[in-house]
Coordinates of C-alpha atoms and ligand atoms in Angstrom, one line a residue:
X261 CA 144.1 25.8 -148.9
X262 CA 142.9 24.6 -152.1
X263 CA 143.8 25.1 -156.2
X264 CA 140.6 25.9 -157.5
X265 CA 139.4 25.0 -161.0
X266 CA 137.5 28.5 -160.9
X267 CA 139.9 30.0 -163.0
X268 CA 139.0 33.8 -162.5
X269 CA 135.7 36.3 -162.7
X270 CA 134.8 36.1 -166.2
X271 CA 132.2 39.0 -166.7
X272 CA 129.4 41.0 -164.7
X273 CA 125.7 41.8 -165.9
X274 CA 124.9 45.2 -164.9
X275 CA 121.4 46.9 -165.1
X276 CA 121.2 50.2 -166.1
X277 CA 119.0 53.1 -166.6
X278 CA 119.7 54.8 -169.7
X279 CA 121.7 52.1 -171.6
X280 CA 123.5 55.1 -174.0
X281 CA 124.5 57.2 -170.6
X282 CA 126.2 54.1 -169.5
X283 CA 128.0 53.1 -172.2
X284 CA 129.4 56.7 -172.3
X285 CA 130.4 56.0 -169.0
X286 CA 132.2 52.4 -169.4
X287 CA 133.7 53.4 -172.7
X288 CA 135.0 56.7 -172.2
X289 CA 135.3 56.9 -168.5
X290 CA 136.1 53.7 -167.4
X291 CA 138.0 53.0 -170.9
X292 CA 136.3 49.8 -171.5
X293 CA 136.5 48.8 -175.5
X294 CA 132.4 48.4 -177.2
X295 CA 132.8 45.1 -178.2
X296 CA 128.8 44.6 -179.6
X297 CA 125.5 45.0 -178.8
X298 CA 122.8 41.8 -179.0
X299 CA 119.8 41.3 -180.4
X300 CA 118.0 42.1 -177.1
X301 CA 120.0 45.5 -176.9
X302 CA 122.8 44.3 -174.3
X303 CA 126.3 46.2 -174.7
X304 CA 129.2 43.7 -174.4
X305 CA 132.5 45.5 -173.3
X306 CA 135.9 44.3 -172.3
X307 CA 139.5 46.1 -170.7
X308 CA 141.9 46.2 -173.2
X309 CA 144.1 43.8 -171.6
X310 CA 141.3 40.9 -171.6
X311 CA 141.6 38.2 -173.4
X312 CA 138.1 37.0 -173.9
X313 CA 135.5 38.3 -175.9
X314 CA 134.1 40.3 -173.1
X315 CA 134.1 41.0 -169.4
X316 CA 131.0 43.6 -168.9
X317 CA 127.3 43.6 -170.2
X318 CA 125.4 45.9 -169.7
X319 CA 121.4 45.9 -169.5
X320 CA 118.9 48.4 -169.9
X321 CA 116.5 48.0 -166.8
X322 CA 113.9 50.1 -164.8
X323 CA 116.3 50.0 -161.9
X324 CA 120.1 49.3 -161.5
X325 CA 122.4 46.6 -159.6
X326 CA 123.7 43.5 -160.7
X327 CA 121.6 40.4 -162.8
X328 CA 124.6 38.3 -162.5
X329 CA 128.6 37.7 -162.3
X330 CA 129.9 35.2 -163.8
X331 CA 133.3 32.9 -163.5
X332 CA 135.2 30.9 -165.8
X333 CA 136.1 27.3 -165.3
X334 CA 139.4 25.6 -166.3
X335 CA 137.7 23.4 -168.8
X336 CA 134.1 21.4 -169.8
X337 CA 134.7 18.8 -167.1
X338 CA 135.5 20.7 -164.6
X339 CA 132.1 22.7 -165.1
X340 CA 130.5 19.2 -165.3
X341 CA 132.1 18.3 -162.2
X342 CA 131.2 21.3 -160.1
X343 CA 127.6 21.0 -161.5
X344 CA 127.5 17.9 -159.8
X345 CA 129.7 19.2 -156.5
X346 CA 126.9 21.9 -156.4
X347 CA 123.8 19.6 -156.5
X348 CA 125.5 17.3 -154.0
X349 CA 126.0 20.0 -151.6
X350 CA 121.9 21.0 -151.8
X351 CA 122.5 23.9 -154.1
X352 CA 120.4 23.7 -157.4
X353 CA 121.7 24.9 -160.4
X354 CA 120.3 25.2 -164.0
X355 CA 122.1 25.3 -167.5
X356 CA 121.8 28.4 -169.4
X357 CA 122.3 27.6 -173.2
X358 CA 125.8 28.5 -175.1
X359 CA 125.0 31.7 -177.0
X360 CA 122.3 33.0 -174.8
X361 CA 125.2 36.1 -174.2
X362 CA 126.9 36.2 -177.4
X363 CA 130.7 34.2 -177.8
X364 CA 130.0 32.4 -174.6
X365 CA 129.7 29.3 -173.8
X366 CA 127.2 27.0 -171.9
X367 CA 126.5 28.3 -168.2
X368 CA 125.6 26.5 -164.9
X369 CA 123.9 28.9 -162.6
X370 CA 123.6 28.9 -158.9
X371 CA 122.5 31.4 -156.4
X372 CA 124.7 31.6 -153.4
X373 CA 122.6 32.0 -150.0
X374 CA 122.7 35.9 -150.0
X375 CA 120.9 35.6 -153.1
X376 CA 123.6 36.7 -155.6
X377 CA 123.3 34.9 -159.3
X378 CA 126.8 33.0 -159.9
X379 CA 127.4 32.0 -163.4
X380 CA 130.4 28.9 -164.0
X381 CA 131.1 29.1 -167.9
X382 CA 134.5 26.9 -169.8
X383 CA 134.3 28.3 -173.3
X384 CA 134.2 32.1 -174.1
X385 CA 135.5 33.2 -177.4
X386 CA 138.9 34.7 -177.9
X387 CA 139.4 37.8 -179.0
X388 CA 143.2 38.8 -177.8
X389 CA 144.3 42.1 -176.3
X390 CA 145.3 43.6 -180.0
X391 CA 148.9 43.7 -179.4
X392 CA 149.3 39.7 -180.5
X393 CA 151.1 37.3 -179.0
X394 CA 154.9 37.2 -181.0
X395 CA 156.7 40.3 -179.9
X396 CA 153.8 42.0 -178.4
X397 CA 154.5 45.5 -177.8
X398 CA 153.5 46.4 -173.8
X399 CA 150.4 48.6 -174.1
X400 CA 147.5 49.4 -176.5
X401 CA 147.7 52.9 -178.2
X402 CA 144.3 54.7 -178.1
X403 CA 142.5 53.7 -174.9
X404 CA 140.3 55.8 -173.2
X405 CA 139.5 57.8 -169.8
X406 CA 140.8 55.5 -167.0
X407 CA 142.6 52.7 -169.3
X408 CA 141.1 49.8 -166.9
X409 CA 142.8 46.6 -168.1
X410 CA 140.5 44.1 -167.0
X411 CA 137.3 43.5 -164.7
X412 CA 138.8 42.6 -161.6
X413 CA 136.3 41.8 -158.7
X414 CA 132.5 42.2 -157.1
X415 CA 131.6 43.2 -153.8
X416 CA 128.7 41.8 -153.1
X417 CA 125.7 42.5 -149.9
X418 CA 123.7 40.2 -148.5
X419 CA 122.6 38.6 -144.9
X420 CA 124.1 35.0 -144.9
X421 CA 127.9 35.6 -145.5
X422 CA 128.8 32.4 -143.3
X423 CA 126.7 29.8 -145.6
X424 CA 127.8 31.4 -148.4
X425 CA 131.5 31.5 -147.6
X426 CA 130.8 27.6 -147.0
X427 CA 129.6 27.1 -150.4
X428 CA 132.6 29.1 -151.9
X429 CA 135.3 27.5 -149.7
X430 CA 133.6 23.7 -149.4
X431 CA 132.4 23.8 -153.0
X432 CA 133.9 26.0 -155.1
X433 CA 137.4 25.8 -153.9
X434 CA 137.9 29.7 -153.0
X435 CA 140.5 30.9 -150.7
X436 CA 139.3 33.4 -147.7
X437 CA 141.6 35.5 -147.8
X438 CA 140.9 38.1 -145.4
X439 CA 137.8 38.8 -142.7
X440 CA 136.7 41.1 -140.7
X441 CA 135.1 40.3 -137.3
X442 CA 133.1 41.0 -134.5
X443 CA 134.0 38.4 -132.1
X444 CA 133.3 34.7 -134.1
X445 CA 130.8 36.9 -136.3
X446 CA 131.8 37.9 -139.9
X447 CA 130.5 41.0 -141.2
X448 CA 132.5 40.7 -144.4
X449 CA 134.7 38.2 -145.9
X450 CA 137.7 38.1 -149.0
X451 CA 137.8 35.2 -151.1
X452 CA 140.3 34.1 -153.9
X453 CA 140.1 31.6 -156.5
X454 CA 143.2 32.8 -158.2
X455 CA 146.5 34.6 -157.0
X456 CA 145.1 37.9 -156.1
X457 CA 143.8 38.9 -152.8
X458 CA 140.7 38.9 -153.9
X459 CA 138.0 37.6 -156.6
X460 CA 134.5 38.4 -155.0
X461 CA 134.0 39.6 -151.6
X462 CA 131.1 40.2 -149.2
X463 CA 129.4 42.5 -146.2
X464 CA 126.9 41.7 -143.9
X465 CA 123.9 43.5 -145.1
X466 CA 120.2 42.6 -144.3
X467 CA 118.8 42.8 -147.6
X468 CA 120.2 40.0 -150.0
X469 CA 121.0 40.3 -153.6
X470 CA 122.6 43.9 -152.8
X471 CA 125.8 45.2 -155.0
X472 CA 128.2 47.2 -153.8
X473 CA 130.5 47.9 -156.4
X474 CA 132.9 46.7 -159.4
X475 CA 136.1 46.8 -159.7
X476 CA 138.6 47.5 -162.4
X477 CA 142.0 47.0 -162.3
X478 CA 144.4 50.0 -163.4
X479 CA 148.4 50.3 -163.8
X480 CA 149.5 52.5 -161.1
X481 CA 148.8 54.9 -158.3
X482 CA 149.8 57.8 -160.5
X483 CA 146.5 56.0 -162.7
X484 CA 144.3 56.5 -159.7
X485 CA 145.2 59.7 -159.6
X486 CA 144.3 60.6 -163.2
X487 CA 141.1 58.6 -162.7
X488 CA 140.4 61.4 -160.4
X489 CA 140.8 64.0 -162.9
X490 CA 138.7 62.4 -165.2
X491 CA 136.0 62.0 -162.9
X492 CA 136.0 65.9 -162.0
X493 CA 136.7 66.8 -165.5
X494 CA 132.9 65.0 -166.5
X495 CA 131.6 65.3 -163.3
X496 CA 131.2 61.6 -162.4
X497 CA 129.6 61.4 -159.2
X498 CA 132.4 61.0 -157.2
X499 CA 131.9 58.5 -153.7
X500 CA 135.4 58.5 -151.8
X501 CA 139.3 58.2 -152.8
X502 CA 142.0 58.3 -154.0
X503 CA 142.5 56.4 -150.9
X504 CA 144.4 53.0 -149.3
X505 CA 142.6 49.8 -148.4
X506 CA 143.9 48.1 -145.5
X507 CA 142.1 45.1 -146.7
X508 CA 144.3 43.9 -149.5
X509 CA 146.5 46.8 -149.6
X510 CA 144.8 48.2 -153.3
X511 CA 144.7 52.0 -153.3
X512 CA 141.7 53.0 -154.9
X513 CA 139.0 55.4 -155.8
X514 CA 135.3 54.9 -155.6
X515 CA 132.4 56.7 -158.3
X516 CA 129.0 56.1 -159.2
X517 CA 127.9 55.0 -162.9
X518 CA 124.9 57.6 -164.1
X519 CA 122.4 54.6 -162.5
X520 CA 123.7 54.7 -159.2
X521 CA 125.7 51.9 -159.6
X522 CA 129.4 51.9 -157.3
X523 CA 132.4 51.0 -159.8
X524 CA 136.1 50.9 -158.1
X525 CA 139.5 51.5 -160.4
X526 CA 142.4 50.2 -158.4
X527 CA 146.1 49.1 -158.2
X528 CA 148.5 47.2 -156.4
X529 CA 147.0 44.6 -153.6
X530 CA 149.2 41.3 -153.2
X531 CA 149.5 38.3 -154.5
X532 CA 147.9 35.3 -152.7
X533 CA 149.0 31.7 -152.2
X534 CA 147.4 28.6 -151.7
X535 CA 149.3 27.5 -148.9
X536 CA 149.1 31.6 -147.2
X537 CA 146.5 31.8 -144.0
X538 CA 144.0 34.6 -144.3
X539 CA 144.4 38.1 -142.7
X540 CA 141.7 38.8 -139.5
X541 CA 140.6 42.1 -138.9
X542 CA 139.1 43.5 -136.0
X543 CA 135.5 45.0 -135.8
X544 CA 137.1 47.7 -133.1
X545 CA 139.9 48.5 -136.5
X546 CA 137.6 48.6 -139.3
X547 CA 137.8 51.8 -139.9
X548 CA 141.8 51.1 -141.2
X549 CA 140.9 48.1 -142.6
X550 CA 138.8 49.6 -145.0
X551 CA 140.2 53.1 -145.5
X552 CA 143.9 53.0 -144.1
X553 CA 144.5 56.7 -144.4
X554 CA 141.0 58.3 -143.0
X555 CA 140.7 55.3 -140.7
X556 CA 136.8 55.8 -140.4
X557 CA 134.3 54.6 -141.8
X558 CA 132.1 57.2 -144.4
X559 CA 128.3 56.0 -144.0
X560 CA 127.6 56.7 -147.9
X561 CA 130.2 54.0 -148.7
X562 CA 128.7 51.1 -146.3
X563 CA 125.5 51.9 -147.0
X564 CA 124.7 53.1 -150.6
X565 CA 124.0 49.6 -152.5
X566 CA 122.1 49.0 -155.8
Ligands
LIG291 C1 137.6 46.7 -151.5 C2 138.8 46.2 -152.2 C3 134.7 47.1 -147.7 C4 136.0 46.9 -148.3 C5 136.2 47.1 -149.6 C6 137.4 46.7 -150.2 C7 133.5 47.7 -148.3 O1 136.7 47.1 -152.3 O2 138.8 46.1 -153.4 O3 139.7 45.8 -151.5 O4 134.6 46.7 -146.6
LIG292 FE1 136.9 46.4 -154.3

């Protein structure tokens, strides 16, 4: 049980192939709003509910995955602070300078032990959600495809979930909020730094630094449903859903970006507490843990990683 100063995921780096493809795909698919574009070509984007200046960059690269994700801190000290908790632990870090992604702040990079690149920041620029904040009307008129609202969460694929689960929990302050086990041995683990069921989650995988997907959070289950359509109507490559997660209830639906790269749009998990104990599931019930409905496992979802 812990309040953690980890205030929420702040933004993801994502490599991609064909850097014009992609932004096609977040902007008009996804729905993401094209913030800007930096001198070294990277797309910023943001969900139209966001408050910051931006939530997704995305990277032109010779293969795809994920460079980095990235989490905002409550304020300067408490990025000092967990600087410091970091080293302390045996975990080295190094400051990446404010600016070096444009309208964000100074960084303090670690790399958990499955070899994932975790970025602390305090200070990103605000750019509000456009409806203001004195008698804001309830939605944006003129979003596109899928209308995500925000960048939600990471699931991430590496080979030492326990010690990085440590580092999370001891260090960081997250939550686990729901595992699932063989025996005493985790093969993937839910973890909160905020009120939803989950922030950043992992599966046991052999090679580190894998990504599995990222998620974005939609209204409703009716929205799911359209984000179907839309992914027919362009021909998005389509990997499973609209479906149920057992593990924090979401219902869902699964795609592929035009570089192979897993996104999620989702709706309705629960809200976590602080003082709530985490959820166990069983190796022999994965199959409903994951996908409630089909309640097996589809070997293209577990195993297709970026
Ligand atoms: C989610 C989610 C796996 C479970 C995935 C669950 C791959 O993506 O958002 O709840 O075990
Ligand atoms: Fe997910």
């Amino acid at each position: 049980m812990a309040q953690s100063p980890v205030l929420r995921p702040g933004h993801v780096v994502l490599r991609v192939l064909d850097l014009e493809a992609a932004v096609v795909h977040y902007r008009d698919r996804l729905g993401l709003q094209e913030i800007e574009r930096d001198g070294q070509g990277r797309v910023y984007l943001k969900g139209w509910d966001e408050q910051d200046w931006f939530s997704v960059v995305l990277r032109e690269a010779d293969r795809p995955g994920m460079d980095s994700m990235a989490f905002k801190v409550i304020s300067a000290a408490a990025l000092d602070s967990l600087e410091k908790d970091l080293n302390a632990y045996g975990c080295k870090t190094a400051r990446l300078a404010a600016g070096e992604l444009s309208h964000c702040g100074e960084r303090v990079r670690f790399t958990l032990p499955t070899g994932h690149a975790i970025d602390l920041y305090a200070q990103k620029d605000y750019m509000g959600n456009g409806l203001g904040r004195v008698n804001p009307d309830p939605w944006l008129e003129g979003i596109k495809g899928m209308q995500a609202q925000r960048f939600d969460h990471c699931l991430l694929y590496g080979a030492d979930l326990d010690a990085t689960i440590k580092v999370l929990t001891e260090v960081l302050k997250f939550d686990l909020t729901e595992k699932v086990v063989d025996g005493d041995f985790v093969i993937a683990a839910f973890l909160s730094c905020s009120n939803k069921a989950h922030d950043i989650a992992f599966v046991r995988h052999a090679e580190d630094n894998k990504f599995h997907h990222a998620s974005f959070l939609i209204g409703t289950w009716e929205e799911v449903l359209r984000a179907a359509d839309i992914i027919s109507m362009h021909e998005i490559s389509l990997d499973l859903g609209p479906t149920r997660h057992g593990i924090t209830r979401g219902r869902t639906i699964y795609f592929f970006d035009p570089s192979g790269n897993r996104n999620e749009v989702f709706c309705g998990d629960y809200t976590w507490y602080p003082d709530h104990q985490p959820i166990t599931w069983t190796a022999d019930q994965i199959g409903r843990a994951i996908f409630y409905h089909d309640r097996k496992l589809n070997e293209n979802f577990l195993n297709v990683v970026t």
